[in-house]
Every structure is written in structure tokens, then in C-alpha cells.
Coordinates of C-alpha atoms in Angstrom, one line a residue:
X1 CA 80.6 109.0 113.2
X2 CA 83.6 108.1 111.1
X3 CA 86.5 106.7 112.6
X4 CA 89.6 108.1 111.8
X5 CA 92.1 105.2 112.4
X6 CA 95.9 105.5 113.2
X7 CA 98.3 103.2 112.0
X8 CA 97.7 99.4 114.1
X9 CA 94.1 100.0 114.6
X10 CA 91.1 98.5 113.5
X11 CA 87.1 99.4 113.6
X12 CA 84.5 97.2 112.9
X13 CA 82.6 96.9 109.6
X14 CA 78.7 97.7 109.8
X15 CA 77.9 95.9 106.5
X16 CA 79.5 94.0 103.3
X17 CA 79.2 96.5 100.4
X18 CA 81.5 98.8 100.2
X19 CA 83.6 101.7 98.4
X20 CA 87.0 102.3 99.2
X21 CA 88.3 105.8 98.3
X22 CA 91.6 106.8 97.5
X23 CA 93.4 110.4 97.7
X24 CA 96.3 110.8 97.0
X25 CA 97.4 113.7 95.2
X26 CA 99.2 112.5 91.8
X27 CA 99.1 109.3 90.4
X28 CA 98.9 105.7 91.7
X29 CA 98.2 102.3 91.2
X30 CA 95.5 100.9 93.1
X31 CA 95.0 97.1 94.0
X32 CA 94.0 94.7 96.4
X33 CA 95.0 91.4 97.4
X34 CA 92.4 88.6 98.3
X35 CA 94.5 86.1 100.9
X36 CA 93.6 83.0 103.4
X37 CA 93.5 82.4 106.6
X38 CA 97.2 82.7 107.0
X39 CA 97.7 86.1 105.3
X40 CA 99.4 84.4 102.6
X41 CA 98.5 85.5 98.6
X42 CA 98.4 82.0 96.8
X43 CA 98.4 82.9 93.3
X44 CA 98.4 85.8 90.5
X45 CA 94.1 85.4 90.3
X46 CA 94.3 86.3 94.2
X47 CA 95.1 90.1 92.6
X48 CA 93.1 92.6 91.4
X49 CA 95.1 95.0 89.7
X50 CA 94.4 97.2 86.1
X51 CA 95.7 94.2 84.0
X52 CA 92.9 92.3 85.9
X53 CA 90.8 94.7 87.6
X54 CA 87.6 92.8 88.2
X55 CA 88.1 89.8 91.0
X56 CA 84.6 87.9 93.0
X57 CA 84.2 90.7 95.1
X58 CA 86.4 93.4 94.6
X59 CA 86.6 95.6 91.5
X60 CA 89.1 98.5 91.1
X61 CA 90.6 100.9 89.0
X62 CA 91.7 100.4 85.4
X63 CA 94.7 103.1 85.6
X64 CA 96.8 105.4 87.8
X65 CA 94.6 108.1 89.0
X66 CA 94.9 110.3 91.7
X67 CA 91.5 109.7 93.6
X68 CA 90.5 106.2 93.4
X69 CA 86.8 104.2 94.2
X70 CA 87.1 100.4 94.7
X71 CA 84.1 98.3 94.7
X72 CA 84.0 95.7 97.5
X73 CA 81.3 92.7 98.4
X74 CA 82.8 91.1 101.3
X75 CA 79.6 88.5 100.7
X76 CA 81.0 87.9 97.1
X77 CA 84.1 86.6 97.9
X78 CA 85.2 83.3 97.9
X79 CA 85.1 81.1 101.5
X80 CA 88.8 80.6 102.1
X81 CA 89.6 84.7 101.6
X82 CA 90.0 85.4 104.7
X83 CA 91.8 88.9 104.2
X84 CA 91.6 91.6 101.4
X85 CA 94.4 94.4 101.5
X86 CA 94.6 97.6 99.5
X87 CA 97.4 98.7 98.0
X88 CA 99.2 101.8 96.4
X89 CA 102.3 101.8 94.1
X90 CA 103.9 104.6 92.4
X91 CA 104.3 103.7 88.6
X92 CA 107.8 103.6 87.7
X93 CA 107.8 103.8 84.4
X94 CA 106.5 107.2 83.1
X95 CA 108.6 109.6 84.2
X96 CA 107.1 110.6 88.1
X97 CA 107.8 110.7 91.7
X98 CA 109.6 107.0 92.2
X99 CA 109.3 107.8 96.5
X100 CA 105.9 108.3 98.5
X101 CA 108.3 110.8 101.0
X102 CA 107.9 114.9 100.0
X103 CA 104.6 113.8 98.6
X104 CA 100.9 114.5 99.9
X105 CA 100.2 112.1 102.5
X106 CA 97.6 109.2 100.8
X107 CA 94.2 109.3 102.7
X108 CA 92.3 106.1 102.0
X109 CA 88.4 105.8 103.4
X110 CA 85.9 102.8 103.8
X111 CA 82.2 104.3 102.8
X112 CA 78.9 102.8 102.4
X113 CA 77.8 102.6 99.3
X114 CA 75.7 105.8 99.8
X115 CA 79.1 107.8 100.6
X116 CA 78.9 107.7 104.1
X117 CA 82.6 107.1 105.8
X118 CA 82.9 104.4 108.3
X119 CA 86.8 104.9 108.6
X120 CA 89.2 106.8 107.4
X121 CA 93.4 106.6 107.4
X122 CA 95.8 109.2 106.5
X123 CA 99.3 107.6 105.6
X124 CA 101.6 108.6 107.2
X125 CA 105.6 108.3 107.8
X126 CA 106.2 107.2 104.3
X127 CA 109.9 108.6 103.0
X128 CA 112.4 106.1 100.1
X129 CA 108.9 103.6 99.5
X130 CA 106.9 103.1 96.2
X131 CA 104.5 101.3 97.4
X132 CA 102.7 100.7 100.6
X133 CA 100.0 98.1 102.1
X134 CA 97.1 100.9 102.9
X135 CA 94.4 99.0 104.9
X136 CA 93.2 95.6 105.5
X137 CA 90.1 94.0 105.7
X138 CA 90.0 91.0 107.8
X139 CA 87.3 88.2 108.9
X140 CA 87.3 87.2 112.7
X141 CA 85.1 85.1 113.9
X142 CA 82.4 85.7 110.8
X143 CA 82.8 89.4 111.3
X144 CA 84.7 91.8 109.1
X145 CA 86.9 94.4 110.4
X146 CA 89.1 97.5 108.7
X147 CA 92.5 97.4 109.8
X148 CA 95.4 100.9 109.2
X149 CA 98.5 99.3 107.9
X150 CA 100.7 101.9 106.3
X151 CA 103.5 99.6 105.5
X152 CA 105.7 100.8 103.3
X153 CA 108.3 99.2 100.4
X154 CA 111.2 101.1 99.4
X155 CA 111.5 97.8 96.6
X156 CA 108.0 98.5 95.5
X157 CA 105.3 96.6 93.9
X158 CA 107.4 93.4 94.0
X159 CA 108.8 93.5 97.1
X160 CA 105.2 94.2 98.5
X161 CA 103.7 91.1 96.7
X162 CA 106.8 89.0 97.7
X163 CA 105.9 89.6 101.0
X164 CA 102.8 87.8 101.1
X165 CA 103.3 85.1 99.9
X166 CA 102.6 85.8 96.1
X167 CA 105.0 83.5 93.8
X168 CA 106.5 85.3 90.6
X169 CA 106.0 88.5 92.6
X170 CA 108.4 90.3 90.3
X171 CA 106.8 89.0 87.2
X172 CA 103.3 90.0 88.0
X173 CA 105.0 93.6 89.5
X174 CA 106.1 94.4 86.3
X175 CA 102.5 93.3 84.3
X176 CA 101.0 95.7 86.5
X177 CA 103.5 98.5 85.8
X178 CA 103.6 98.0 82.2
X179 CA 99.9 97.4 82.2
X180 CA 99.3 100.9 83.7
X181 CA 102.9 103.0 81.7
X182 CA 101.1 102.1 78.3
X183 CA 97.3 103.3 79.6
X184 CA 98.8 106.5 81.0
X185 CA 100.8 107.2 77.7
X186 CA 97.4 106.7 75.5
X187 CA 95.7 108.9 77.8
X188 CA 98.7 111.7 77.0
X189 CA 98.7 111.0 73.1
X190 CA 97.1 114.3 71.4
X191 CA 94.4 113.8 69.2
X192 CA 94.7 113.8 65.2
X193 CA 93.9 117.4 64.3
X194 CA 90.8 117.8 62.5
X195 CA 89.9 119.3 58.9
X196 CA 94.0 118.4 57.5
X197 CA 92.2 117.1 54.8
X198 CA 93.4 113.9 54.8
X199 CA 97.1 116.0 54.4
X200 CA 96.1 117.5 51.2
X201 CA 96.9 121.0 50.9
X202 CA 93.6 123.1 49.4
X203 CA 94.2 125.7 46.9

């Protein structure tokens, strides 16, 4: 039976591989943070994000999506992470919503890998933020646990890093948004039409 979490609560974690799903509506940035024992993000490699999407352990999206699926092996990471959170962040570059208020509320899940939901968290209560902490994962004790979160920044992606801990929070902030503005524009460009010729005009 899934457990649908409200914000402050926490369910234990029945194994170590694991998909995290994301919904939420339009376009974000997914990412996690890997952090010790003290909540604290020691470094810019303690990030997964789509500029470095592919940590020991946690794997997520390449781009802004609407629905994402992060890969987690809680066995795979290294000993001293003692806490991996997931975050969302509007981009700010391209031209969207730059607030999570008046939008669809994010709904983020923890499945085994066959699909089957463990726990689930709608966020909630979100109005001037671009980014918000979604969920944590957590070891106690040698056992994992899902926490809800739902903290919001109305500073962002910066402000969110900043807060735990990460130095040059700002500077890897805007990797990340620059990272994710250029993917979305390819993804937009129209394709070269076909049979032009080469622009030659056939008579």
C-alpha cells in the first residue's frame, strides 16, 4: 500500500533500488544532492544535475522535462553520504513560469524498480519559489528512510544549494541553468527542410 506522505513525514524504505518519479506539469530541472552526516553538500561532485547527470548511485535527467525518472542505488553510494535530496528548479532562462505558485502542484513518488509506489508527496503551498527541496532520503541507524520536505526558494537554484552547505552555490546554479536553456533551445530548433536542393532552384 503506498504511502502518501504529507509535508514532515517520513516512511521507511523496503529496499535500495529505486526510481524516483517526477510530475509536474511543465518543465523542470531535476537533481539530487548526495550530503554527510551533517546534512551538509561538501562539494560540486556531491551534485547530480544535467551538466553531470550520472553520480555513484543516483542518475537523473539530462534536461527539463515535465515527468521525470531518477535512478537510485542507495547500496552504490559512497559510505559518508548519509542523505540524498531531490530537487526541482524552474529554468530561468527560456522564457517560462519563473514561480512554482498558479502552477500544477509537483507530485514526486518513490517506486520499486518494477513501478510499484512505496511513497508518494504532492507539493504543496508553493507561491514566489523557483525551486524547492522535494524529498529526502536519509540513513538512520543502517536503514533508509523517505522523508516530504517541500521547501521552497523564492532565490532559486542558488539559494537552495547555498543552503546546504554547497560552496560556489551560485556558480554551479547557473552551470545547471545554462546547461539545461541551451538543451531546451536545440530541442526547439526546426529541422533543415528536406529536398531544397542544396538551395539550388530546379528548372
Amino acid at each position: 500500500m503506498t504511502a502518501e506522505l504529507v509535508r514532515g513525514q517520513n516512511h521507511p524504505l523496503p529496499g535500495t533500488r529505486l526510481e524516483i518519479r517526477i510530475s509536474a506539469g511543465v518543465p523542470v530541472v531535476a537533481g539530487a544532492t548526495l550530503a554527510d552526516e551533517r546534512g551538509r553538500v561538501t562539494g560540486a561532485d556531491a551534485v547530480a544535475h544535467p551538466a553531470s547527470p550520472s553520480l555513484p548511485g543516483i542518475e537523473v535527467s539530462r534536461q527539463a522535462a515535465a515527468d521525470h525518472r531518477l535512478a537510485v542505488d542507495l547500496q552504490a553510494l559512497a559510505p559518508a553520504v548519509h542523505q540524498v535530496t531531490v530537487l526541482l528548479a524552474l529554468p530561468d532562462r527560456t522564457g517560462g513560469p519563473t514561480r512554482f505558485g498558479g502552477l500544477p502542484a509537483p507530485f514526486v513518488s518513490v517506486t520499486s524498480l518494477d513501478g510499484t509506489e512505496i511513497a508518494g508527496y504532492t507539493v504543496t503551498g508553493l507561491d514566489s519559489e523557483s525551486a524547492v527541496t522535494a524529498l529526502e532520503l536519509y540513513r538512520r541507524q543502517g536503514a533508509w528512510k523517505v522523508r516530504a520536505v517541500g521547501q521552497g526558494y523564492a532565490g532559486g537554484l542558488a539559494d537552495m544549494l547555498g543552503d546546504q552547505g554547497l560552496p560556489q552555490a551560485a556558480e554551479l546554479a547557473a552551470t545547471v541553468q545554462d546547461t539545461v536553456a541551451r538543451g531546451m533551445a536545440r530541442s526547439m530548433t526546426p529541422p533543415p527542410r528536406p529536398g531544397n536542393g542544396g538551395g539550388r532552384v530546379r528548372t
